[in-house]
Every structure is written in structure tokens, then in C-alpha cells.
Amino acid sequence: MKTSFNFIFLLFIAFCHAQISICSWNLENFGKSKSPEAVTFIANTLKNYDVVAIQEVVAGNGGPQAVAKLADALNRTGAKWEYVVSEPTSGTKYSTERYAYFWKSSKIKKIGKASLEVKYAKLIDREPFVITFESDKKQFTVVSFHAIPKGKQPETEIKYLKLLPDEYPDKNLIFTGDFNCPQSNQVFEPLRKLNFKPAFTKQKTSLKNACKNSDCLASEYDNIWFSPLKIIKIKAEAIHFYSVFKTLKLAKTVSDHIPVQMEFSLK
């Protein structure tokens, strides 16, 4: 009975504050290789969220152009969107890429400049992209991150995320992206000790090469980390976009990851 009361009380508090939805998606090799049809599909998948964080934007010339095309497609879905794309990250030419953010200007306001976290550029191949937003006079800061692949030990990069709360002591941080590592890994323990929690547990987000018995997902990589001391999580959901495609091969022309989203309110 007490548990039910607490849940209802939290919902009451949440609905007394502005609700925000954030979606994170690794859009594999997002650049000129994406067809107009794929860009339109991506826009229709993302149109209902307030803030969108994109990883794996191509570092070369095709990346920013693809982001601009996606912004145009989003603006044709019925709301006005703004966006920003990062400079190329500092890794080798085989690992460097860009990040992008999109947000609905009617609900979300960008505060200051978005920037790559250059302090750790020599320690992290694709240093995080940091941006601060304001909604209903309350601010939150998103840290979008794409770790090195599993075979290269992403733990060696993830361990530095625990330092960012001290780097931004006055910010309400939300870590999101493709960590190439499950939330159960011990490397996230320092974040847990700082009162951060994952929006998802045991949720696989990367696509297999082929479905087996309707199981199309391979690994638990993408997530959203937040502090319940500052944020009330209302709902978290993985978006199984591939289910509308006839084959997994066709779905992977969009991405080899599914997007994850969280609805929340700010305390």
C-alpha cells in the first residue's frame, strides 16, 4: 500500500511540472549514404520528442548536410525545430565523428553554446558533446557520448564520466548515448555512487545480423543516465523501429541501433 502511495505521489509531483521527452539514437554512419526516404523515416520516428541526441554523424562534409536535411524533415512534421552539430571529435581518422542535437523551440531553449568536452579529448576518442537546455525556467545539461567499440574496451573511456559532475557542479547532468557497454558493468559504479541511475536495465539496443525466433536485438549498449535527486523519470521506452520493415537488412539501412527515450520532469 505504501509503495502504491509513493508511486502516485511521485506521479502527482511529476505532472505538476513540465514534462520533457528526450530521445537518443546512434544513427550509424549518418551522412550522405542515408537516402531521402531514410531521413524522412527518421524524422517521423523522432517527431514526438522534445530533445533528440544523435551519435555517429559522419565527420566529413556529408555529416552536417545530413543533419540539416533531418532538421528540414523534422520541420515538415508540424513543429519548429532547432539543431546544432558538433565539430569532429579528436580521435583517429577511423574513429572521429560528430554529434548532433535537435530540440523543439516552442518548448525547449538552448542556454549558451554546445561544445565538445575538450578536457578529456586525449583520453576519449569521441569526447562527449555537452549542451544545456531550459524548459519552464528550469535547466538540464545533456552529455551525449559514443564510446569506442566493445573490442577496444569502452570501460577505459567510460570511467572518465564520473569526473564530469565535478566539472559541472551547478548543472543537472543527463548522460546519454551509445556506451558499447551494459549498465550492469562495474565501470558505472562510480556514477551510481554519485546518485545516477540508468533509465534502462537489461534492454538490448543493437540489431543482430538476423532475427532468431523474433529476437532481433544483440547487446545492451544505449542508455540514459540521470539523477533522481533532480529528475523524476515518468517513463522510459525503447523504440523498435525495425519491426515495420520487411527485413532486418532493410531496417539497418536506417541504423544498426534502436533509439531509446525517456519522459521526465525537473524537480
PDB file of N, CA, C and O in Angstrom, residues 53-126:
ATOM      1  N   ALA A  53      19.181  13.520 -29.163  1.00  0.00           N
ATOM      2  CA  ALA A  53      20.641  13.443 -29.214  1.00  0.00           C
ATOM      3  C   ALA A  53      21.026  12.368 -30.217  1.00  0.00           C
ATOM      4  O   ALA A  53      20.567  11.220 -30.113  1.00  0.00           O
ATOM      5  N   ILE A  54      21.850  12.740 -31.186  1.00  0.00           N
ATOM      6  CA  ILE A  54      22.271  11.813 -32.239  1.00  0.00           C
ATOM      7  C   ILE A  54      23.771  11.552 -32.132  1.00  0.00           C
ATOM      8  O   ILE A  54      24.563  12.489 -31.988  1.00  0.00           O
ATOM      9  N   GLN A  55      24.142  10.273 -32.205  1.00  0.00           N
ATOM     10  CA  GLN A  55      25.545   9.892 -32.260  1.00  0.00           C
ATOM     11  C   GLN A  55      25.868   9.299 -33.643  1.00  0.00           C
ATOM     12  O   GLN A  55      24.983   8.858 -34.352  1.00  0.00           O
ATOM     13  N   GLU A  56      27.131   9.300 -33.957  1.00  0.00           N
ATOM     14  CA  GLU A  56      27.702   8.727 -35.184  1.00  0.00           C
ATOM     15  C   GLU A  56      27.314   9.493 -36.443  1.00  0.00           C
ATOM     16  O   GLU A  56      27.013   8.919 -37.485  1.00  0.00           O
ATOM     17  N   VAL A  57      27.365  10.816 -36.341  1.00  0.00           N
ATOM     18  CA  VAL A  57      27.250  11.663 -37.531  1.00  0.00           C
ATOM     19  C   VAL A  57      28.618  11.658 -38.211  1.00  0.00           C
ATOM     20  O   VAL A  57      29.653  11.790 -37.556  1.00  0.00           O
ATOM     21  N   VAL A  58      28.620  11.497 -39.515  1.00  0.00           N
ATOM     22  CA  VAL A  58      29.869  11.433 -40.275  1.00  0.00           C
ATOM     23  C   VAL A  58      30.696  12.701 -40.051  1.00  0.00           C
ATOM     24  O   VAL A  58      30.160  13.819 -40.074  1.00  0.00           O
ATOM     25  N   ALA A  59      32.009  12.523 -39.834  1.00  0.00           N
ATOM     26  CA  ALA A  59      32.878  13.669 -39.557  1.00  0.00           C
ATOM     27  C   ALA A  59      33.125  14.522 -40.788  1.00  0.00           C
ATOM     28  O   ALA A  59      33.337  15.731 -40.689  1.00  0.00           O
ATOM     29  N   GLY A  60      33.100  13.910 -41.977  1.00  0.00           N
ATOM     30  CA  GLY A  60      33.360  14.643 -43.209  1.00  0.00           C
ATOM     31  C   GLY A  60      32.212  15.534 -43.622  1.00  0.00           C
ATOM     32  O   GLY A  60      31.237  15.737 -42.886  1.00  0.00           O
ATOM     33  N   ASN A  61      32.296  16.035 -44.840  1.00  0.00           N
ATOM     34  CA  ASN A  61      31.322  17.010 -45.311  1.00  0.00           C
ATOM     35  C   ASN A  61      29.888  16.480 -45.333  1.00  0.00           C
ATOM     36  O   ASN A  61      28.941  17.241 -45.183  1.00  0.00           O
ATOM     37  N   GLY A  62      29.709  15.192 -45.527  1.00  0.00           N
ATOM     38  CA  GLY A  62      28.353  14.648 -45.619  1.00  0.00           C
ATOM     39  C   GLY A  62      27.577  14.691 -44.322  1.00  0.00           C
ATOM     40  O   GLY A  62      26.338  14.680 -44.338  1.00  0.00           O
ATOM     41  N   GLY A  63      28.268  14.748 -43.187  1.00  0.00           N
ATOM     42  CA  GLY A  63      27.598  14.719 -41.888  1.00  0.00           C
ATOM     43  C   GLY A  63      26.727  15.935 -41.616  1.00  0.00           C
ATOM     44  O   GLY A  63      25.508  15.800 -41.379  1.00  0.00           O
ATOM     45  N   PRO A  64      27.296  17.137 -41.624  1.00  0.00           N
ATOM     46  CA  PRO A  64      26.486  18.328 -41.360  1.00  0.00           C
ATOM     47  C   PRO A  64      25.333  18.491 -42.345  1.00  0.00           C
ATOM     48  O   PRO A  64      24.244  18.936 -41.964  1.00  0.00           O
ATOM     49  N   GLN A  65      25.552  18.109 -43.598  1.00  0.00           N
ATOM     50  CA  GLN A  65      24.484  18.210 -44.592  1.00  0.00           C
ATOM     51  C   GLN A  65      23.334  17.261 -44.253  1.00  0.00           C
ATOM     52  O   GLN A  65      22.162  17.605 -44.404  1.00  0.00           O
ATOM     53  N   ALA A  66      23.667  16.048 -43.794  1.00  0.00           N
ATOM     54  CA  ALA A  66      22.625  15.092 -43.413  1.00  0.00           C
ATOM     55  C   ALA A  66      21.842  15.607 -42.209  1.00  0.00           C
ATOM     56  O   ALA A  66      20.621  15.446 -42.135  1.00  0.00           O
ATOM     57  N   VAL A  67      22.538  16.230 -41.268  1.00  0.00           N
ATOM     58  CA  VAL A  67      21.867  16.810 -40.090  1.00  0.00           C
ATOM     59  C   VAL A  67      20.906  17.916 -40.526  1.00  0.00           C
ATOM     60  O   VAL A  67      19.769  18.005 -40.042  1.00  0.00           O
ATOM     61  N   ALA A  68      21.348  18.754 -41.464  1.00  0.00           N
ATOM     62  CA  ALA A  68      20.491  19.830 -41.963  1.00  0.00           C
ATOM     63  C   ALA A  68      19.254  19.267 -42.668  1.00  0.00           C
ATOM     64  O   ALA A  68      18.141  19.793 -42.525  1.00  0.00           O
ATOM     65  N   LYS A  69      19.436  18.176 -43.421  1.00  0.00           N
ATOM     66  CA  LYS A  69      18.300  17.538 -44.105  1.00  0.00           C
ATOM     67  C   LYS A  69      17.318  16.954 -43.090  1.00  0.00           C
ATOM     68  O   LYS A  69      16.100  17.033 -43.277  1.00  0.00           O
ATOM     69  N   LEU A  70      17.846  16.382 -42.011  1.00  0.00           N
ATOM     70  CA  LEU A  70      16.975  15.837 -40.973  1.00  0.00           C
ATOM     71  C   LEU A  70      16.210  16.966 -40.277  1.00  0.00           C
ATOM     72  O   LEU A  70      15.018  16.830 -39.972  1.00  0.00           O
ATOM     73  N   ALA A  71      16.884  18.089 -40.038  1.00  0.00           N
ATOM     74  CA  ALA A  71      16.213  19.241 -39.430  1.00  0.00           C
ATOM     75  C   ALA A  71      15.071  19.724 -40.325  1.00  0.00           C
ATOM     76  O   ALA A  71      13.975  20.043 -39.850  1.00  0.00           O
ATOM     77  N   ASP A  72      15.326  19.771 -41.631  1.00  0.00           N
ATOM     78  CA  ASP A  72      14.288  20.186 -42.577  1.00  0.00           C
ATOM     79  C   ASP A  72      13.114  19.211 -42.557  1.00  0.00           C
ATOM     80  O   ASP A  72      11.939  19.622 -42.560  1.00  0.00           O
ATOM     81  N   ALA A  73      13.419  17.906 -42.496  1.00  0.00           N
ATOM     82  CA  ALA A  73      12.366  16.892 -42.456  1.00  0.00           C
ATOM     83  C   ALA A  73      11.556  16.998 -41.165  1.00  0.00           C
ATOM     84  O   ALA A  73      10.331  16.852 -41.164  1.00  0.00           O
ATOM     85  N   LEU A  74      12.240  17.266 -40.053  1.00  0.00           N
ATOM     86  CA  LEU A  74      11.537  17.447 -38.776  1.00  0.00           C
ATOM     87  C   LEU A  74      10.628  18.672 -38.822  1.00  0.00           C
ATOM     88  O   LEU A  74       9.507  18.647 -38.304  1.00  0.00           O
ATOM     89  N   ASN A  75      11.105  19.745 -39.437  1.00  0.00           N
ATOM     90  CA  ASN A  75      10.301  20.967 -39.517  1.00  0.00           C
ATOM     91  C   ASN A  75       9.067  20.789 -40.389  1.00  0.00           C
ATOM     92  O   ASN A  75       8.142  21.609 -40.327  1.00  0.00           O
ATOM     93  N   ARG A  76       9.045  19.725 -41.178  1.00  0.00           N
ATOM     94  CA  ARG A  76       7.869  19.449 -42.009  1.00  0.00           C
ATOM     95  C   ARG A  76       6.897  18.490 -41.320  1.00  0.00           C
ATOM     96  O   ARG A  76       5.910  18.074 -41.932  1.00  0.00           O
ATOM     97  N   THR A  77       7.178  18.156 -40.058  1.00  0.00           N
ATOM     98  CA  THR A  77       6.285  17.242 -39.330  1.00  0.00           C
ATOM     99  C   THR A  77       5.269  17.978 -38.460  1.00  0.00           C
ATOM    100  O   THR A  77       4.473  17.339 -37.776  1.00  0.00           O
ATOM    101  N   GLY A  78       5.319  19.323 -38.465  1.00  0.00           N
ATOM    102  CA  GLY A  78       4.297  20.072 -37.746  1.00  0.00           C
ATOM    103  C   GLY A  78       4.790  20.910 -36.581  1.00  0.00           C
ATOM    104  O   GLY A  78       4.000  21.619 -35.952  1.00  0.00           O
ATOM    105  N   ALA A  79       6.088  20.852 -36.261  1.00  0.00           N
ATOM    106  CA  ALA A  79       6.654  21.664 -35.172  1.00  0.00           C
ATOM    107  C   ALA A  79       7.927  22.334 -35.668  1.00  0.00           C
ATOM    108  O   ALA A  79       8.535  21.895 -36.653  1.00  0.00           O
ATOM    109  N   LYS A  80       8.328  23.399 -34.975  1.00  0.00           N
ATOM    110  CA  LYS A  80       9.580  24.092 -35.338  1.00  0.00           C
ATOM    111  C   LYS A  80      10.715  23.515 -34.526  1.00  0.00           C
ATOM    112  O   LYS A  80      10.642  23.423 -33.304  1.00  0.00           O
ATOM    113  N   TRP A  81      11.768  23.105 -35.217  1.00  0.00           N
ATOM    114  CA  TRP A  81      12.938  22.502 -34.582  1.00  0.00           C
ATOM    115  C   TRP A  81      14.184  23.343 -34.818  1.00  0.00           C
ATOM    116  O   TRP A  81      14.351  23.957 -35.876  1.00  0.00           O
ATOM    117  N   GLU A  82      15.057  23.355 -33.822  1.00  0.00           N
ATOM    118  CA  GLU A  82      16.392  23.923 -33.968  1.00  0.00           C
ATOM    119  C   GLU A  82      17.401  22.803 -33.794  1.00  0.00           C
ATOM    120  O   GLU A  82      17.077  21.736 -33.251  1.00  0.00           O
ATOM    121  N   TYR A  83      18.624  23.048 -34.237  1.00  0.00           N
ATOM    122  CA  TYR A  83      19.630  21.987 -34.116  1.00  0.00           C
ATOM    123  C   TYR A  83      21.034  22.565 -34.031  1.00  0.00           C
ATOM    124  O   TYR A  83      21.274  23.735 -34.371  1.00  0.00           O
ATOM    125  N   VAL A  84      21.946  21.735 -33.580  1.00  0.00           N
ATOM    126  CA  VAL A  84      23.358  22.075 -33.570  1.00  0.00           C
ATOM    127  C   VAL A  84      24.144  20.798 -33.832  1.00  0.00           C
ATOM    128  O   VAL A  84      23.762  19.717 -33.389  1.00  0.00           O
ATOM    129  N   VAL A  85      25.218  20.927 -34.589  1.00  0.00           N
ATOM    130  CA  VAL A  85      26.081  19.778 -34.887  1.00  0.00           C
ATOM    131  C   VAL A  85      27.486  20.106 -34.397  1.00  0.00           C
ATOM    132  O   VAL A  85      27.936  21.250 -34.481  1.00  0.00           O
ATOM    133  N   SER A  86      28.160  19.129 -33.832  1.00  0.00           N
ATOM    134  CA  SER A  86      29.487  19.373 -33.251  1.00  0.00           C
ATOM    135  C   SER A  86      30.567  19.434 -34.323  1.00  0.00           C
ATOM    136  O   SER A  86      30.365  19.019 -35.467  1.00  0.00           O
ATOM    137  N   GLU A  87      31.709  19.913 -33.927  1.00  0.00           N
ATOM    138  CA  GLU A  87      32.913  19.756 -34.732  1.00  0.00           C
ATOM    139  C   GLU A  87      33.316  18.279 -34.692  1.00  0.00           C
ATOM    140  O   GLU A  87      32.846  17.522 -33.836  1.00  0.00           O
ATOM    141  N   PRO A  88      34.186  17.825 -35.583  1.00  0.00           N
ATOM    142  CA  PRO A  88      34.651  16.436 -35.499  1.00  0.00           C
ATOM    143  C   PRO A  88      35.364  16.176 -34.176  1.00  0.00           C
ATOM    144  O   PRO A  88      36.053  17.058 -33.647  1.00  0.00           O
ATOM    145  N   THR A  89      35.162  14.994 -33.627  1.00  0.00           N
ATOM    146  CA  THR A  89      35.848  14.628 -32.388  1.00  0.00           C
ATOM    147  C   THR A  89      37.334  14.414 -32.658  1.00  0.00           C
ATOM    148  O   THR A  89      37.768  14.368 -33.813  1.00  0.00           O
ATOM    149  N   SER A  90      38.103  14.240 -31.599  1.00  0.00           N
ATOM    150  CA  SER A  90      39.558  14.291 -31.727  1.00  0.00           C
ATOM    151  C   SER A  90      40.239  12.954 -32.006  1.00  0.00           C
ATOM    152  O   SER A  90      41.459  12.890 -32.055  1.00  0.00           O
ATOM    153  N   GLY A  91      39.462  11.875 -32.158  1.00  0.00           N
ATOM    154  CA  GLY A  91      40.062  10.563 -32.377  1.00  0.00           C
ATOM    155  C   GLY A  91      40.762  10.443 -33.711  1.00  0.00           C
ATOM    156  O   GLY A  91      40.845  11.394 -34.498  1.00  0.00           O
ATOM    157  N   THR A  92      41.251   9.240 -33.993  1.00  0.00           N
ATOM    158  CA  THR A  92      41.920   8.992 -35.266  1.00  0.00           C
ATOM    159  C   THR A  92      40.923   9.119 -36.409  1.00  0.00           C
ATOM    160  O   THR A  92      39.709   9.164 -36.194  1.00  0.00           O
ATOM    161  N   LYS A  93      41.428   9.136 -37.636  1.00  0.00           N
ATOM    162  CA  LYS A  93      40.531   9.305 -38.786  1.00  0.00           C
ATOM    163  C   LYS A  93      39.558   8.142 -38.928  1.00  0.00           C
ATOM    164  O   LYS A  93      38.536   8.254 -39.596  1.00  0.00           O
ATOM    165  N   TYR A  94      39.871   7.026 -38.274  1.00  0.00           N
ATOM    166  CA  TYR A  94      38.990   5.863 -38.344  1.00  0.00           C
ATOM    167  C   TYR A  94      37.905   5.895 -37.256  1.00  0.00           C
ATOM    168  O   TYR A  94      36.945   5.137 -37.318  1.00  0.00           O
ATOM    169  N   SER A  95      38.064   6.767 -36.267  1.00  0.00           N
ATOM    170  CA  SER A  95      37.080   6.807 -35.182  1.00  0.00           C
ATOM    171  C   SER A  95      36.408   8.164 -35.020  1.00  0.00           C
ATOM    172  O   SER A  95      35.383   8.265 -34.343  1.00  0.00           O
ATOM    173  N   THR A  96      36.967   9.205 -35.615  1.00  0.00           N
ATOM    174  CA  THR A  96      36.389  10.534 -35.431  1.00  0.00           C
ATOM    175  C   THR A  96      35.007  10.628 -36.072  1.00  0.00           C
ATOM    176  O   THR A  96      34.733  10.018 -37.105  1.00  0.00           O
ATOM    177  N   GLU A  97      34.132  11.375 -35.431  1.00  0.00           N
ATOM    178  CA  GLU A  97      32.781  11.599 -35.942  1.00  0.00           C
ATOM    179  C   GLU A  97      32.233  12.871 -35.316  1.00  0.00           C
ATOM    180  O   GLU A  97      32.937  13.584 -34.599  1.00  0.00           O
ATOM    181  N   ARG A  98      30.969  13.146 -35.548  1.00  0.00           N
ATOM    182  CA  ARG A  98      30.299  14.308 -34.965  1.00  0.00           C
ATOM    183  C   ARG A  98      29.087  13.849 -34.159  1.00  0.00           C
ATOM    184  O   ARG A  98      28.625  12.713 -34.291  1.00  0.00           O
ATOM    185  N   TYR A  99      28.579  14.757 -33.348  1.00  0.00           N
ATOM    186  CA  TYR A  99      27.310  14.562 -32.647  1.00  0.00           C
ATOM    187  C   TYR A  99      26.344  15.641 -33.135  1.00  0.00           C
ATOM    188  O   TYR A  99      26.754  16.646 -33.718  1.00  0.00           O
ATOM    189  N   ALA A 100      25.066  15.444 -32.850  1.00  0.00           N
ATOM    190  CA  ALA A 100      24.069  16.477 -33.160  1.00  0.00           C
ATOM    191  C   ALA A 100      22.969  16.466 -32.101  1.00  0.00           C
ATOM    192  O   ALA A 100      22.689  15.430 -31.489  1.00  0.00           O
ATOM    193  N   TYR A 101      22.376  17.635 -31.891  1.00  0.00           N
ATOM    194  CA  TYR A 101      21.189  17.775 -31.043  1.00  0.00           C
ATOM    195  C   TYR A 101      20.097  18.474 -31.849  1.00  0.00           C
ATOM    196  O   TYR A 101      20.380  19.378 -32.650  1.00  0.00           O
ATOM    197  N   PHE A 102      18.853  18.066 -31.607  1.00  0.00           N
ATOM    198  CA  PHE A 102      17.676  18.729 -32.155  1.00  0.00           C
ATOM    199  C   PHE A 102      16.735  19.012 -30.983  1.00  0.00           C
ATOM    200  O   PHE A 102      16.653  18.217 -30.049  1.00  0.00           O
ATOM    201  N   TRP A 103      16.014  20.120 -31.043  1.00  0.00           N
ATOM    202  CA  TRP A 103      15.043  20.406 -29.987  1.00  0.00           C
ATOM    203  C   TRP A 103      13.905  21.269 -30.532  1.00  0.00           C
ATOM    204  O   TRP A 103      14.079  22.031 -31.475  1.00  0.00           O
ATOM    205  N   LYS A 104      12.729  21.095 -29.913  1.00  0.00           N
ATOM    206  CA  LYS A 104      11.553  21.867 -30.294  1.00  0.00           C
ATOM    207  C   LYS A 104      11.634  23.246 -29.646  1.00  0.00           C
ATOM    208  O   LYS A 104      11.591  23.374 -28.424  1.00  0.00           O
ATOM    209  N   SER A 105      11.723  24.270 -30.465  1.00  0.00           N
ATOM    210  CA  SER A 105      11.941  25.620 -29.944  1.00  0.00           C
ATOM    211  C   SER A 105      10.735  26.170 -29.182  1.00  0.00           C
ATOM    212  O   SER A 105      10.878  27.102 -28.391  1.00  0.00           O
ATOM    213  N   SER A 106       9.549  25.603 -29.398  1.00  0.00           N
ATOM    214  CA  SER A 106       8.375  26.075 -28.673  1.00  0.00           C
ATOM    215  C   SER A 106       8.400  25.660 -27.206  1.00  0.00           C
ATOM    216  O   SER A 106       7.718  26.259 -26.375  1.00  0.00           O
ATOM    217  N   LYS A 107       9.196  24.652 -26.880  1.00  0.00           N
ATOM    218  CA  LYS A 107       9.208  24.117 -25.522  1.00  0.00           C
ATOM    219  C   LYS A 107      10.580  24.174 -24.861  1.00  0.00           C
ATOM    220  O   LYS A 107      10.684  24.282 -23.640  1.00  0.00           O
ATOM    221  N   ILE A 108      11.618  24.104 -25.681  1.00  0.00           N
ATOM    222  CA  ILE A 108      12.986  23.993 -25.173  1.00  0.00           C
ATOM    223  C   ILE A 108      13.825  25.168 -25.672  1.00  0.00           C
ATOM    224  O   ILE A 108      13.747  25.542 -26.847  1.00  0.00           O
ATOM    225  N   LYS A 109      14.647  25.709 -24.787  1.00  0.00           N
ATOM    226  CA  LYS A 109      15.543  26.801 -25.146  1.00  0.00           C
ATOM    227  C   LYS A 109      16.982  26.387 -24.866  1.00  0.00           C
ATOM    228  O   LYS A 109      17.282  25.842 -23.807  1.00  0.00           O
ATOM    229  N   LYS A 110      17.865  26.644 -25.815  1.00  0.00           N
ATOM    230  CA  LYS A 110      19.286  26.353 -25.609  1.00  0.00           C
ATOM    231  C   LYS A 110      19.919  27.480 -24.807  1.00  0.00           C
ATOM    232  O   LYS A 110      19.691  28.655 -25.084  1.00  0.00           O
ATOM    233  N   ILE A 111      20.721  27.105 -23.813  1.00  0.00           N
ATOM    234  CA  ILE A 111      21.421  28.082 -22.976  1.00  0.00           C
ATOM    235  C   ILE A 111      22.921  28.014 -23.287  1.00  0.00           C
ATOM    236  O   ILE A 111      23.550  26.974 -23.140  1.00  0.00           O
ATOM    237  N   GLY A 112      23.483  29.117 -23.722  1.00  0.00           N
ATOM    238  CA  GLY A 112      24.906  29.138 -24.038  1.00  0.00           C
ATOM    239  C   GLY A 112      25.225  28.322 -25.284  1.00  0.00           C
ATOM    240  O   GLY A 112      24.357  28.057 -26.118  1.00  0.00           O
ATOM    241  N   LYS A 113      26.480  27.916 -25.405  1.00  0.00           N
ATOM    242  CA  LYS A 113      26.937  27.164 -26.574  1.00  0.00           C
ATOM    243  C   LYS A 113      27.085  25.684 -26.254  1.00  0.00           C
ATOM    244  O   LYS A 113      27.485  25.327 -25.151  1.00  0.00           O
ATOM    245  N   ALA A 114      26.786  24.853 -27.216  1.00  0.00           N
ATOM    246  CA  ALA A 114      27.084  23.422 -27.103  1.00  0.00           C
ATOM    247  C   ALA A 114      28.557  23.229 -27.454  1.00  0.00           C
ATOM    248  O   ALA A 114      29.083  23.908 -28.337  1.00  0.00           O
ATOM    249  N   SER A 115      29.221  22.319 -26.757  1.00  0.00           N
ATOM    250  CA  SER A 115      30.654  22.143 -27.019  1.00  0.00           C
ATOM    251  C   SER A 115      31.114  20.726 -26.716  1.00  0.00           C
ATOM    252  O   SER A 115      30.548  20.033 -25.864  1.00  0.00           O
ATOM    253  N   LEU A 116      32.159  20.311 -27.414  1.00  0.00           N
ATOM    254  CA  LEU A 116      32.805  19.045 -27.106  1.00  0.00           C
ATOM    255  C   LEU A 116      33.587  19.200 -25.807  1.00  0.00           C
ATOM    256  O   LEU A 116      34.149  20.277 -25.533  1.00  0.00           O
ATOM    257  N   GLU A 117      33.624  18.153 -25.002  1.00  0.00           N
ATOM    258  CA  GLU A 117      34.327  18.186 -23.715  1.00  0.00           C
ATOM    259  C   GLU A 117      35.824  17.982 -23.982  1.00  0.00           C
ATOM    260  O   GLU A 117      36.373  16.883 -23.869  1.00  0.00           O
ATOM    261  N   VAL A 118      36.519  19.095 -24.317  1.00  0.00           N
ATOM    262  CA  VAL A 118      37.896  19.015 -24.801  1.00  0.00           C
ATOM    263  C   VAL A 118      38.900  18.605 -23.713  1.00  0.00           C
ATOM    264  O   VAL A 118      39.995  18.144 -24.028  1.00  0.00           O
ATOM    265  N   LYS A 119      38.537  18.778 -22.461  1.00  0.00           N
ATOM    266  CA  LYS A 119      39.474  18.450 -21.387  1.00  0.00           C
ATOM    267  C   LYS A 119      39.900  16.990 -21.440  1.00  0.00           C
ATOM    268  O   LYS A 119      41.023  16.646 -21.047  1.00  0.00           O
ATOM    269  N   TYR A 120      38.996  16.129 -21.941  1.00  0.00           N
ATOM    270  CA  TYR A 120      39.299  14.699 -21.993  1.00  0.00           C
ATOM    271  C   TYR A 120      39.533  14.211 -23.427  1.00  0.00           C
ATOM    272  O   TYR A 120      39.480  13.015 -23.704  1.00  0.00           O
ATOM    273  N   ALA A 121      39.829  15.146 -24.324  1.00  0.00           N
ATOM    274  CA  ALA A 121      39.972  14.804 -25.735  1.00  0.00           C
ATOM    275  C   ALA A 121      41.118  13.824 -25.990  1.00  0.00           C
ATOM    276  O   ALA A 121      41.065  13.017 -26.916  1.00  0.00           O
ATOM    277  N   LYS A 122      42.165  13.880 -25.171  1.00  0.00           N
ATOM    278  CA  LYS A 122      43.295  12.971 -25.362  1.00  0.00           C
ATOM    279  C   LYS A 122      43.062  11.618 -24.704  1.00  0.00           C
ATOM    280  O   LYS A 122      43.821  10.674 -24.919  1.00  0.00           O
ATOM    281  N   LEU A 123      42.016  11.523 -23.899  1.00  0.00           N
ATOM    282  CA  LEU A 123      41.723  10.284 -23.178  1.00  0.00           C
ATOM    283  C   LEU A 123      40.530   9.537 -23.765  1.00  0.00           C
ATOM    284  O   LEU A 123      40.364   8.337 -23.526  1.00  0.00           O
ATOM    285  N   ILE A 124      39.699  10.267 -24.515  1.00  0.00           N
ATOM    286  CA  ILE A 124      38.478   9.696 -25.091  1.00  0.00           C
ATOM    287  C   ILE A 124      38.478   9.976 -26.588  1.00  0.00           C
ATOM    288  O   ILE A 124      38.596  11.125 -27.012  1.00  0.00           O
ATOM    289  N   ASP A 125      38.370   8.926 -27.400  1.00  0.00           N
ATOM    290  CA  ASP A 125      38.402   9.086 -28.855  1.00  0.00           C
ATOM    291  C   ASP A 125      37.330  10.046 -29.356  1.00  0.00           C
ATOM    292  O   ASP A 125      37.585  10.911 -30.173  1.00  0.00           O
ATOM    293  N   ARG A 126      36.100   9.830 -28.873  1.00  0.00           N
ATOM    294  CA  ARG A 126      34.982  10.676 -29.297  1.00  0.00           C
ATOM    295  C   ARG A 126      34.456  11.388 -28.059  1.00  0.00           C
ATOM    296  O   ARG A 126      33.475  10.961 -27.439  1.00  0.00           O
TER     297      ARG A 126
END
